[in-house]
Short mmCIF file of C-alpha atoms and ligand atoms in Angstrom, two decimals:
data_model
loop_
_atom_site.label_atom_id
_atom_site.label_comp_id
_atom_site.label_asym_id
_atom_site.label_seq_id
_atom_site.Cartn_x
_atom_site.Cartn_y
_atom_site.Cartn_z
CA MET A 1 272.09 -90.69 23.12
CA LYS A 2 273.56 -87.23 22.78
CA LEU A 3 271.67 -84.66 24.86
CA LYS A 4 270.77 -81.30 23.32
CA LEU A 5 272.15 -78.11 24.82
CA HIS A 6 268.87 -76.99 26.40
CA ASN A 7 268.61 -80.36 28.21
CA TRP A 8 272.07 -79.81 29.62
CA ILE A 9 271.00 -76.34 30.71
CA LEU A 10 267.94 -77.78 32.47
CA ILE A 11 270.15 -80.37 34.19
CA GLY A 12 272.48 -77.54 35.26
CA MET A 13 269.53 -75.59 36.66
CA GLY A 14 268.18 -78.62 38.54
CA ALA A 15 271.59 -79.33 40.06
CA GLY A 16 271.89 -75.63 40.93
CA VAL A 17 268.56 -75.65 42.79
CA ALA A 18 269.57 -78.80 44.74
CA VAL A 19 272.95 -77.37 45.74
CA GLY A 20 271.36 -74.00 46.58
CA VAL A 21 268.70 -75.55 48.83
CA ALA A 22 271.38 -77.59 50.64
CA LEU A 23 273.54 -74.49 51.14
CA HIS A 24 270.56 -72.48 52.38
CA ALA A 25 269.77 -75.22 54.89
CA VAL A 26 273.33 -74.97 56.22
CA TYR A 27 273.32 -71.17 56.42
CA ASP A 28 270.61 -68.54 55.87
CA PRO A 29 272.24 -65.10 55.35
CA ALA A 30 268.98 -63.29 56.10
CA ALA A 31 268.33 -65.03 59.45
CA PRO A 32 268.95 -62.74 62.43
CA GLY A 33 271.64 -63.82 64.93
CA GLY A 34 273.07 -67.31 64.46
CA THR A 35 276.66 -68.46 64.59
CA GLY A 36 277.62 -67.61 61.01
CA PRO A 37 278.46 -70.00 58.19
CA PRO A 38 280.92 -72.92 58.46
CA GLY A 39 284.41 -72.31 57.05
CA TRP A 40 283.91 -74.20 53.77
CA TYR A 41 280.72 -72.27 52.97
CA GLY A 42 282.63 -69.16 51.89
CA VAL A 43 284.85 -71.20 49.55
CA VAL A 44 281.84 -72.86 47.88
CA MET A 45 280.09 -69.50 47.42
CA TRP A 46 283.32 -68.03 46.03
CA LEU A 47 283.58 -70.85 43.48
CA LEU A 48 279.92 -70.47 42.47
CA ASP A 49 280.46 -66.74 42.04
CA LEU A 50 283.62 -67.32 40.00
CA PHE A 51 282.14 -69.82 37.53
CA GLY A 52 278.69 -68.21 37.29
CA PRO A 53 278.39 -64.42 37.35
CA THR A 54 282.10 -63.59 37.13
CA LEU A 55 283.39 -65.77 34.27
CA PHE A 56 280.30 -66.64 32.24
CA MET A 57 278.36 -63.39 32.53
CA GLY A 58 281.63 -61.47 32.34
CA ALA A 59 282.47 -63.15 29.02
CA LEU A 60 278.98 -62.51 27.63
CA LYS A 61 279.17 -58.87 28.69
CA MET A 62 282.64 -58.64 27.14
CA ILE A 63 281.27 -59.31 23.67
CA ILE A 64 278.04 -57.26 23.82
CA ALA A 65 279.50 -53.89 22.85
CA PRO A 66 281.42 -55.05 19.75
CA LEU A 67 278.52 -57.35 18.85
CA ILE A 68 275.91 -54.55 18.89
CA LEU A 69 278.18 -52.36 16.77
CA ALA A 70 279.08 -55.07 14.27
CA SER A 71 275.60 -56.58 14.00
CA ILE A 72 273.85 -53.26 13.35
CA VAL A 73 276.44 -52.05 10.82
CA SER A 74 276.34 -55.36 8.97
CA GLY A 75 272.53 -55.50 9.26
CA VAL A 76 272.08 -52.01 7.79
CA THR A 77 274.68 -52.45 5.06
CA SER A 78 273.19 -55.79 3.98
CA LEU A 79 269.81 -54.22 3.19
CA PRO A 80 268.98 -53.59 -0.46
CA ASP A 81 268.29 -49.88 0.10
CA MET A 82 267.52 -47.23 2.70
CA ARG A 83 263.78 -47.55 2.15
CA GLU A 84 264.07 -51.09 3.46
CA LEU A 85 265.81 -49.81 6.61
CA GLY A 86 262.91 -47.39 7.10
CA ALA A 87 260.35 -50.18 6.63
CA ILE A 88 262.07 -52.54 9.06
CA GLY A 89 262.68 -49.65 11.48
CA TRP A 90 259.11 -48.43 11.77
CA LYS A 91 257.61 -51.93 11.85
CA THR A 92 260.02 -52.91 14.62
CA LEU A 93 259.23 -49.80 16.66
CA ALA A 94 255.46 -50.17 16.11
CA TYR A 95 255.68 -53.78 17.31
CA TYR A 96 257.69 -52.74 20.40
CA ILE A 97 255.30 -49.97 21.43
CA THR A 98 252.22 -52.15 20.89
CA THR A 99 253.45 -55.21 22.75
CA THR A 100 254.90 -53.20 25.63
CA SER A 101 251.56 -51.41 26.04
CA ILE A 102 249.70 -54.73 25.96
CA ALA A 103 252.09 -56.04 28.64
CA VAL A 104 251.42 -53.10 30.97
CA ALA A 105 247.66 -53.40 30.43
CA ILE A 106 247.79 -57.12 31.32
CA GLY A 107 249.81 -56.32 34.45
CA LEU A 108 247.33 -53.66 35.55
CA VAL A 109 244.38 -56.01 35.11
CA ALA A 110 246.23 -58.76 37.04
CA VAL A 111 247.11 -56.54 40.01
CA LEU A 112 243.68 -54.91 40.16
CA LEU A 113 241.96 -58.31 40.04
CA ILE A 114 244.26 -60.16 42.43
CA GLN A 115 244.68 -57.20 44.86
CA PRO A 116 247.92 -58.55 46.36
CA GLY A 117 248.22 -55.53 48.66
CA ARG A 118 245.00 -56.45 50.46
CA LYS A 119 245.77 -60.12 51.16
CA PRO A 120 246.41 -61.47 54.73
CA GLY A 121 250.23 -61.47 54.43
CA SER A 122 250.11 -57.85 53.30
CA ARG A 123 247.74 -56.85 56.09
CA ALA A 124 250.46 -57.63 58.65
CA VAL A 125 252.84 -55.29 56.79
CA ARG A 126 250.12 -52.62 56.65
CA SER A 127 249.39 -52.92 60.40
CA ALA A 128 253.08 -52.53 61.18
CA ALA A 129 253.21 -49.41 58.97
CA GLU A 130 250.16 -47.98 60.76
CA ARG A 131 251.74 -48.58 64.16
CA GLN A 132 254.89 -46.88 62.94
CA GLN A 133 252.79 -43.98 61.66
CA ALA A 134 251.19 -43.48 65.09
CA ALA A 135 254.69 -43.35 66.61
CA TYR A 136 255.82 -40.79 64.03
CA ARG A 137 252.77 -38.59 64.76
CA ARG A 138 253.59 -38.64 68.50
CA THR A 139 257.27 -37.86 67.90
CA TYR A 140 256.33 -34.94 65.64
CA ALA A 141 253.95 -33.53 68.25
CA GLU A 142 256.60 -33.87 70.99
CA GLN A 143 259.36 -32.31 68.92
CA THR A 144 257.42 -29.37 67.45
CA GLY A 145 254.63 -28.85 69.95
CA ARG A 146 252.17 -28.99 67.02
CA SER A 147 249.68 -31.63 66.06
CA ALA A 148 250.45 -33.86 63.05
CA LEU A 149 246.82 -33.61 61.92
CA ASP A 150 244.61 -30.60 61.16
CA PRO A 151 241.20 -30.18 62.86
CA ASP A 152 239.59 -32.29 60.09
CA GLY A 153 241.96 -35.17 60.82
CA ARG A 154 244.04 -34.67 57.67
CA PRO A 155 247.85 -34.71 57.90
CA GLN A 156 249.39 -31.20 58.06
CA THR A 157 251.66 -30.25 55.14
CA ALA A 158 254.61 -29.44 57.43
CA TYR A 159 254.23 -32.78 59.19
CA VAL A 160 254.19 -34.72 55.89
CA ALA A 161 257.39 -32.95 54.78
CA TRP A 162 259.00 -33.81 58.14
CA LEU A 163 257.77 -37.41 57.89
CA GLN A 164 259.18 -37.87 54.39
CA GLY A 165 262.52 -36.49 55.55
CA GLN A 166 262.58 -38.92 58.49
CA LYS A 167 261.70 -41.95 56.38
CA ALA A 168 264.03 -41.12 53.52
CA GLY A 169 266.89 -40.78 56.00
CA ALA A 170 266.09 -44.06 57.78
CA GLY A 171 267.44 -46.19 54.91
CA SER A 172 267.06 -49.94 54.67
CA SER A 173 269.29 -52.86 55.56
CA GLU A 174 272.92 -52.85 54.40
CA ARG A 175 272.18 -55.56 51.85
CA TYR A 176 269.95 -53.21 49.86
CA ALA A 177 271.64 -49.90 50.66
CA GLY A 178 273.25 -49.58 47.20
CA LYS A 179 269.95 -50.07 45.39
CA LEU A 180 268.19 -47.59 47.68
CA ARG A 181 270.88 -44.98 47.02
CA ALA A 182 270.43 -45.44 43.24
CA ILE A 183 266.66 -45.06 43.64
CA GLN A 184 266.99 -41.92 45.76
CA ALA A 185 269.42 -40.38 43.27
CA ALA A 186 267.00 -41.14 40.42
CA GLN A 187 264.08 -39.55 42.29
CA LYS A 188 265.85 -36.19 42.62
CA ARG A 189 265.70 -35.61 38.82
CA THR A 190 262.88 -33.94 36.90
CA PRO A 191 261.35 -35.69 33.83
CA GLY A 192 263.16 -33.13 31.59
CA GLU A 193 266.50 -33.98 33.20
CA ILE A 194 265.78 -37.69 32.81
CA PHE A 195 264.97 -37.23 29.08
CA ILE A 196 268.15 -35.25 28.36
CA GLY A 197 270.37 -37.25 30.72
CA ASP A 198 269.17 -40.77 29.91
CA ILE A 199 268.15 -40.51 26.25
CA VAL A 200 269.55 -37.52 24.37
CA ARG A 201 273.08 -37.42 25.84
CA PRO A 202 273.71 -41.18 25.63
CA LEU A 203 272.60 -41.12 21.97
CA LEU A 204 275.19 -38.52 21.05
CA THR A 205 278.23 -39.85 22.84
CA ASN A 206 281.72 -40.47 21.50
CA PRO A 207 281.42 -44.09 20.25
CA PHE A 208 284.65 -45.15 21.94
CA THR A 209 283.30 -43.93 25.27
CA SER A 210 280.02 -45.78 24.62
CA LEU A 211 281.87 -49.00 23.80
CA ALA A 212 284.17 -48.70 26.80
CA ALA A 213 281.50 -47.86 29.40
CA ASN A 214 280.52 -50.52 31.90
CA PRO A 215 277.78 -51.51 31.18
CA PRO A 216 278.20 -50.32 27.58
CA ASN A 217 276.09 -47.36 26.48
CA ALA A 218 273.88 -49.39 24.15
CA LEU A 219 271.83 -46.40 22.94
CA GLY A 220 275.01 -44.57 21.91
CA ILE A 221 276.42 -47.63 20.13
CA ILE A 222 273.14 -48.18 18.26
CA ALA A 223 272.94 -44.53 17.15
CA PHE A 224 276.56 -44.52 15.96
CA ALA A 225 276.23 -47.91 14.25
CA LEU A 226 273.12 -46.75 12.38
CA LEU A 227 274.90 -43.63 11.21
CA LEU A 228 277.97 -45.60 10.19
CA GLY A 229 275.91 -48.20 8.30
CA ILE A 230 273.85 -45.57 6.49
CA ALA A 231 277.00 -43.63 5.52
CA CYS A 232 278.66 -46.84 4.25
CA THR A 233 275.62 -47.61 2.09
CA PHE A 234 275.64 -44.05 0.82
CA LEU A 235 279.31 -44.26 -0.18
CA GLY A 236 278.88 -47.63 -1.90
CA PRO A 237 282.07 -49.33 -3.21
CA ARG A 238 284.39 -46.84 -1.47
CA ALA A 239 283.23 -48.05 1.94
CA ARG A 240 283.30 -51.77 0.99
CA PRO A 241 286.47 -52.60 3.01
CA LEU A 242 284.87 -51.21 6.17
CA VAL A 243 281.63 -53.11 5.52
CA ASP A 244 283.62 -56.35 5.13
CA VAL A 245 285.46 -55.70 8.41
CA PHE A 246 282.18 -55.30 10.32
CA ALA A 247 280.65 -58.37 8.64
CA ALA A 248 283.70 -60.41 9.68
CA LEU A 249 283.63 -58.97 13.22
CA ASN A 250 279.98 -59.98 13.47
CA ASP A 251 280.79 -63.57 12.44
CA VAL A 252 283.65 -63.73 14.93
CA MET A 253 281.39 -62.56 17.78
CA MET A 254 278.86 -65.25 16.88
CA GLN A 255 281.61 -67.88 16.97
CA ILE A 256 282.57 -66.79 20.48
CA THR A 257 278.85 -66.91 21.40
CA HIS A 258 278.73 -70.58 20.40
CA TRP A 259 281.70 -71.38 22.60
CA LEU A 260 280.02 -69.64 25.52
CA MET A 261 276.76 -71.49 24.87
CA ALA A 262 278.65 -74.77 25.12
CA ILE A 263 279.79 -74.02 28.68
CA SER A 264 276.50 -72.39 29.72
CA PRO A 265 275.00 -75.43 31.59
CA VAL A 266 277.77 -75.40 34.23
CA ALA A 267 277.74 -71.62 34.55
CA ILE A 268 273.96 -71.50 34.83
CA GLY A 269 274.03 -74.21 37.53
CA CYS A 270 276.44 -72.03 39.55
CA ILE A 271 274.29 -68.90 39.12
CA VAL A 272 271.14 -70.72 40.24
CA ALA A 273 272.85 -72.40 43.22
CA ARG A 274 274.15 -69.06 44.46
CA LEU A 275 270.78 -67.35 44.10
CA VAL A 276 268.85 -70.10 45.89
CA ALA A 277 271.47 -70.27 48.66
CA GLN A 278 271.16 -66.54 49.31
CA THR A 279 267.40 -66.13 48.95
CA GLY A 280 265.71 -69.29 50.24
CA PRO A 281 261.96 -69.84 50.04
CA SER A 282 260.91 -67.79 53.14
CA VAL A 283 260.91 -64.40 51.37
CA PHE A 284 257.74 -65.34 49.58
CA SER A 285 255.59 -65.46 52.71
CA SER A 286 254.40 -61.80 52.78
CA LEU A 287 255.00 -61.11 49.10
CA GLY A 288 253.52 -64.30 47.67
CA TRP A 289 250.42 -62.67 46.20
CA TYR A 290 252.47 -59.85 44.73
CA CYS A 291 254.70 -62.43 43.01
CA ALA A 292 251.55 -64.26 41.86
CA ALA A 293 250.25 -61.05 40.26
CA VAL A 294 253.55 -60.40 38.43
CA LEU A 295 254.03 -64.02 37.34
CA GLY A 296 250.36 -64.47 36.41
CA GLY A 297 250.51 -61.32 34.27
CA ILE A 298 253.74 -62.52 32.66
CA ALA A 299 252.16 -65.91 31.88
CA VAL A 300 249.24 -64.23 30.10
CA HIS A 301 251.62 -61.98 28.17
CA VAL A 302 253.67 -64.98 27.08
CA VAL A 303 250.46 -66.47 25.64
CA VAL A 304 249.91 -63.19 23.72
CA LEU A 305 253.48 -63.31 22.35
CA VAL A 306 253.13 -66.95 21.34
CA ALA A 307 249.86 -66.11 19.57
CA LEU A 308 251.52 -63.20 17.73
CA SER A 309 254.36 -65.46 16.67
CA ALA A 310 251.88 -68.02 15.30
CA THR A 311 249.51 -65.59 13.56
CA LEU A 312 251.72 -62.73 12.33
CA GLY A 313 255.04 -64.57 12.31
CA GLY A 314 253.96 -67.98 11.02
CA VAL A 315 255.95 -69.75 13.75
CA GLY A 316 253.81 -72.06 15.92
CA PRO A 317 254.33 -72.59 19.69
CA GLY A 318 256.31 -75.83 19.37
CA ARG A 319 258.73 -74.49 16.82
CA LEU A 320 259.08 -71.22 18.72
CA TRP A 321 259.99 -73.00 21.95
CA ARG A 322 262.44 -75.36 20.23
CA GLY A 323 264.02 -72.42 18.44
CA ILE A 324 264.38 -69.99 21.30
CA ARG A 325 264.70 -72.21 24.39
CA GLU A 326 268.43 -71.70 24.94
CA ALA A 327 268.14 -67.91 24.87
CA TRP A 328 265.07 -68.12 27.13
CA LEU A 329 266.91 -70.25 29.69
CA VAL A 330 270.03 -68.07 29.57
CA ALA A 331 267.88 -64.94 30.08
CA LEU A 332 266.09 -66.64 32.96
CA THR A 333 269.33 -67.30 34.77
CA THR A 334 271.58 -64.38 33.81
CA ARG A 335 268.75 -61.86 34.29
CA SER A 336 270.22 -59.68 31.59
CA SER A 337 268.77 -59.29 28.11
CA ALA A 338 272.02 -57.66 27.00
CA ALA A 339 274.10 -60.64 28.14
CA THR A 340 271.63 -62.95 26.36
CA LEU A 341 271.67 -60.93 23.12
CA PRO A 342 274.35 -63.00 21.33
CA ILE A 343 272.38 -66.18 22.02
CA THR A 344 269.08 -64.56 20.98
CA ILE A 345 270.65 -63.63 17.64
CA ALA A 346 272.10 -67.14 17.20
CA ASN A 347 268.78 -68.85 18.06
CA THR A 348 266.54 -66.72 15.86
CA THR A 349 268.78 -66.75 12.80
CA GLU A 350 269.91 -70.38 13.02
CA ASN A 351 266.76 -72.10 14.34
CA LEU A 352 263.89 -69.89 13.24
CA ASP A 353 265.05 -68.74 9.83
CA VAL A 354 264.99 -65.06 10.73
CA SER A 355 267.12 -63.23 8.19
CA PRO A 356 270.30 -61.74 9.70
CA LYS A 357 269.29 -58.56 7.87
CA VAL A 358 266.38 -58.22 10.27
CA ALA A 359 267.84 -59.90 13.38
CA ASN A 360 271.09 -57.94 13.35
CA PHE A 361 269.18 -54.71 13.41
CA SER A 362 266.07 -55.38 15.47
CA LEU A 363 267.46 -57.61 18.24
CA PRO A 364 270.12 -55.20 19.59
CA LEU A 365 267.47 -52.47 19.48
CA GLY A 366 265.00 -54.78 21.25
CA ALA A 367 267.45 -55.80 23.96
CA THR A 368 267.97 -52.10 24.72
CA MET A 369 264.45 -50.70 24.40
CA ASN A 370 261.82 -53.42 24.26
CA MET A 371 261.13 -54.81 27.72
CA ASP A 372 257.63 -56.20 28.00
CA GLY A 373 258.29 -58.09 31.23
CA THR A 374 259.89 -55.06 32.88
CA ALA A 375 257.03 -52.75 31.89
CA LEU A 376 254.45 -55.20 33.21
CA TYR A 377 256.35 -55.61 36.46
CA GLU A 378 256.73 -51.87 37.07
CA GLY A 379 252.98 -51.26 36.81
CA VAL A 380 252.14 -54.19 39.08
CA ALA A 381 254.76 -53.21 41.66
CA VAL A 382 253.65 -49.59 42.00
CA ILE A 383 249.95 -50.49 42.28
CA PHE A 384 250.80 -53.19 44.81
CA LEU A 385 252.63 -50.61 46.94
CA ILE A 386 249.69 -48.20 46.64
CA GLN A 387 247.29 -50.97 47.71
CA LEU A 388 249.58 -51.72 50.63
CA PHE A 389 250.39 -48.20 51.84
CA GLY A 390 247.78 -45.93 50.18
CA GLY A 391 246.03 -43.69 52.70
CA LEU A 392 248.99 -43.47 55.10
CA ASP A 393 249.98 -39.88 55.98
CA ASP A 394 252.70 -39.70 53.32
CA VAL A 395 250.86 -41.73 50.64
CA PRO A 396 247.71 -39.71 49.89
CA ILE A 397 247.01 -41.64 46.67
CA ASP A 398 243.65 -42.91 45.42
CA MET A 399 243.54 -45.45 42.62
CA THR A 400 241.58 -43.23 40.21
CA ALA A 401 241.43 -43.68 36.44
CA MET A 402 243.98 -40.84 36.14
CA THR A 403 246.42 -42.57 38.51
CA THR A 404 246.05 -45.80 36.53
CA PHE A 405 246.66 -43.94 33.26
CA LEU A 406 249.78 -42.21 34.64
CA ILE A 407 251.12 -45.56 35.80
CA PHE A 408 250.41 -47.04 32.37
CA ILE A 409 252.32 -44.34 30.46
CA THR A 410 255.26 -44.07 32.85
CA ALA A 411 255.66 -47.86 33.07
CA VAL A 412 256.08 -48.02 29.29
CA LEU A 413 258.64 -45.17 29.40
CA ALA A 414 260.48 -46.56 32.41
CA SER A 415 260.90 -49.92 30.67
CA VAL A 416 262.44 -48.21 27.64
CA GLY A 417 264.87 -46.40 29.95
CA ALA A 418 265.85 -49.54 31.92
CA ALA A 419 269.31 -50.91 31.14
CA ALA A 420 269.33 -54.55 30.06
CA VAL A 421 271.13 -55.69 33.22
CA PRO A 422 269.94 -57.44 36.40
CA ASN A 423 267.60 -55.43 38.67
CA ALA A 424 267.55 -52.40 36.35
CA GLY A 425 263.76 -52.34 36.36
CA LEU A 426 263.78 -51.85 40.12
CA VAL A 427 265.69 -48.59 39.75
CA THR A 428 263.69 -47.11 36.85
CA MET A 429 260.50 -47.97 38.73
CA VAL A 430 261.10 -44.75 40.62
CA ILE A 431 259.93 -42.88 37.49
CA VAL A 432 256.53 -44.57 37.83
CA ALA A 433 256.40 -44.08 41.61
CA THR A 434 257.31 -40.39 41.35
CA ALA A 435 254.62 -39.75 38.73
CA VAL A 436 251.93 -40.77 41.23
CA ASN A 437 253.67 -39.29 44.33
CA LEU A 438 254.57 -42.59 45.91
CA PRO A 439 257.70 -41.93 48.02
CA ALA A 440 260.70 -43.96 46.81
CA TYR A 441 261.50 -45.23 50.31
CA TYR A 442 258.59 -47.66 50.03
CA ILE A 443 260.23 -49.47 47.11
CA PRO A 444 262.75 -51.47 49.23
CA ILE A 445 259.98 -53.69 50.57
CA ILE A 446 259.93 -55.53 47.25
CA PHE A 447 263.74 -55.86 46.97
CA ALA A 448 263.70 -59.28 48.61
CA VAL A 449 261.85 -61.00 45.78
CA ASP A 450 263.24 -58.91 42.95
CA ALA A 451 265.83 -61.44 41.80
CA VAL A 452 263.20 -64.12 41.20
CA LEU A 453 260.83 -61.75 39.41
CA ASP A 454 263.77 -60.40 37.39
CA MET A 455 264.37 -63.92 36.06
CA PHE A 456 260.90 -64.11 34.57
CA ARG A 457 260.66 -60.55 33.35
CA THR A 458 264.04 -60.81 31.61
CA SER A 459 263.12 -64.06 29.87
CA THR A 460 259.86 -62.39 28.76
CA ASN A 461 261.83 -59.37 27.51
CA VAL A 462 263.97 -61.68 25.39
CA LEU A 463 260.96 -63.66 24.12
CA GLY A 464 259.31 -60.36 23.13
CA ASP A 465 262.43 -59.33 21.16
CA ALA A 466 262.60 -62.69 19.41
CA VAL A 467 258.92 -62.67 18.44
CA GLY A 468 259.37 -59.10 17.17
CA ALA A 469 262.19 -60.27 14.89
CA ILE A 470 260.06 -63.22 13.69
CA VAL A 471 257.07 -60.98 12.90
CA VAL A 472 259.07 -58.24 11.14
CA ASN A 473 261.00 -60.89 9.23
CA ARG A 474 257.76 -62.40 7.89
CA LEU A 475 256.36 -59.00 6.95
CA GLU A 476 259.55 -58.01 5.11
CA ARG A 477 260.50 -61.41 3.69
CA ALA A 478 259.34 -60.76 0.16
CA ARG A 479 261.03 -57.37 -0.10
CA LEU A 480 264.29 -58.75 1.28
CA GLY A 481 264.26 -61.40 -1.43
CA GLU A 482 264.30 -64.17 1.20
CA PRO A 483 262.51 -67.49 0.51
N1 LIG B 501 266.98 -57.53 33.94
C1 LIG B 501 266.12 -56.98 32.94
C2 LIG B 501 266.74 -57.19 31.55
O1 LIG B 501 267.93 -57.27 31.42
C3 LIG B 501 265.81 -55.54 33.16
C4 LIG B 501 265.01 -55.43 34.44
O2 LIG B 501 265.61 -55.34 35.52
O3 LIG B 501 263.78 -55.47 34.38
O4 LIG B 501 266.03 -57.31 30.58
#
């Protein structure tokens, strides 16, 4: 019997977990002390890195920029008229905003019900933070000759500023230093600077710079491709040669995607083995309830997406899973919705009868802007940190309705701003944290489990994009003249 591709991918994942567990048993990179890994360990990890992230994800990333350009131009130019582009455009955006908001709301309910920051494992972290706080208060008093607290027992403003300076400078372990630097850099910017720097400027960039950037500037490519497609439609027959070139480029990119899908089981096995070898199961001990809140929220949101697909899209759960499973598994393991985009387009158009006219336009947009899993995760993570550290001298935050509302809005925005690459949500989370005055140096505590959560939020992001394409396709089917 010939196995289907998704079965091969599952076999690859299973083998990856087995190899990863064995490697982790031989050497745990996070364990203090020890004699270091045996000589062959480095070679095995090098090979896993070569065949997983380097070659496979590298090849997927190689085709994203030309694929986004070609698919949007050919999507726009294949539409009967500009009114149709407007109809698909606003329906797609309305779907994205609605489902992302639902995702954040589900996350907030999950974290407020489960209260992961108040569970026994978290209490140990909280006690350690309180002991550290007492030490900081003493050091401040010794150094300045002034008390850290005012006569009412509230922390003095000067002391809090000093404390934040101390903690921000302390940094975290080397392994996470790069991520912490990115977070600290992001926190220094005002919302106005973030809007101009992350949204307006990227939109209006020289297209060759956008295509050549690493990772590619997807917003800039989308804006340019839309303009190009609209102008081609406007010019009609005179622009026909250009339209044909982009249609052919799109087909060629999809052909390369199929070749990459064929080798994906081996590559995915390597990615999983490497991740399990590096992480191991122990990281979940103090963060288990936090992971449960994120994953529980994601599970509920997946049910919502499946229901939307069945009711508005006319695609039932079984057909949806059979149609999208390869993209879902690739998203789960590559942790990048951009890298998965070619496979998402292939799956929806070939297995679920989504018209390329819709998929070519809405899926690149979705991979860039529509991140339900990321939005849900950002809300849960910030509330978890407030539950854990709220009330400490430098975290004077109460979970009021206003705080919850601010987290809701900023989580939606931060997910739109997140790049579709691994761990991006962790960095844009600083937008949410800053809005409620949670210092960014508390974010590293959740770094350890981020890779695992990123797997599930990315696969949810991709599922959300696919369901969006299914729904918009059904709503527009008649006008597109599709059966
Ligand atoms: N890895 C996610 C994606 O590519 C973004 C995130 O970090 O949440 O969709």
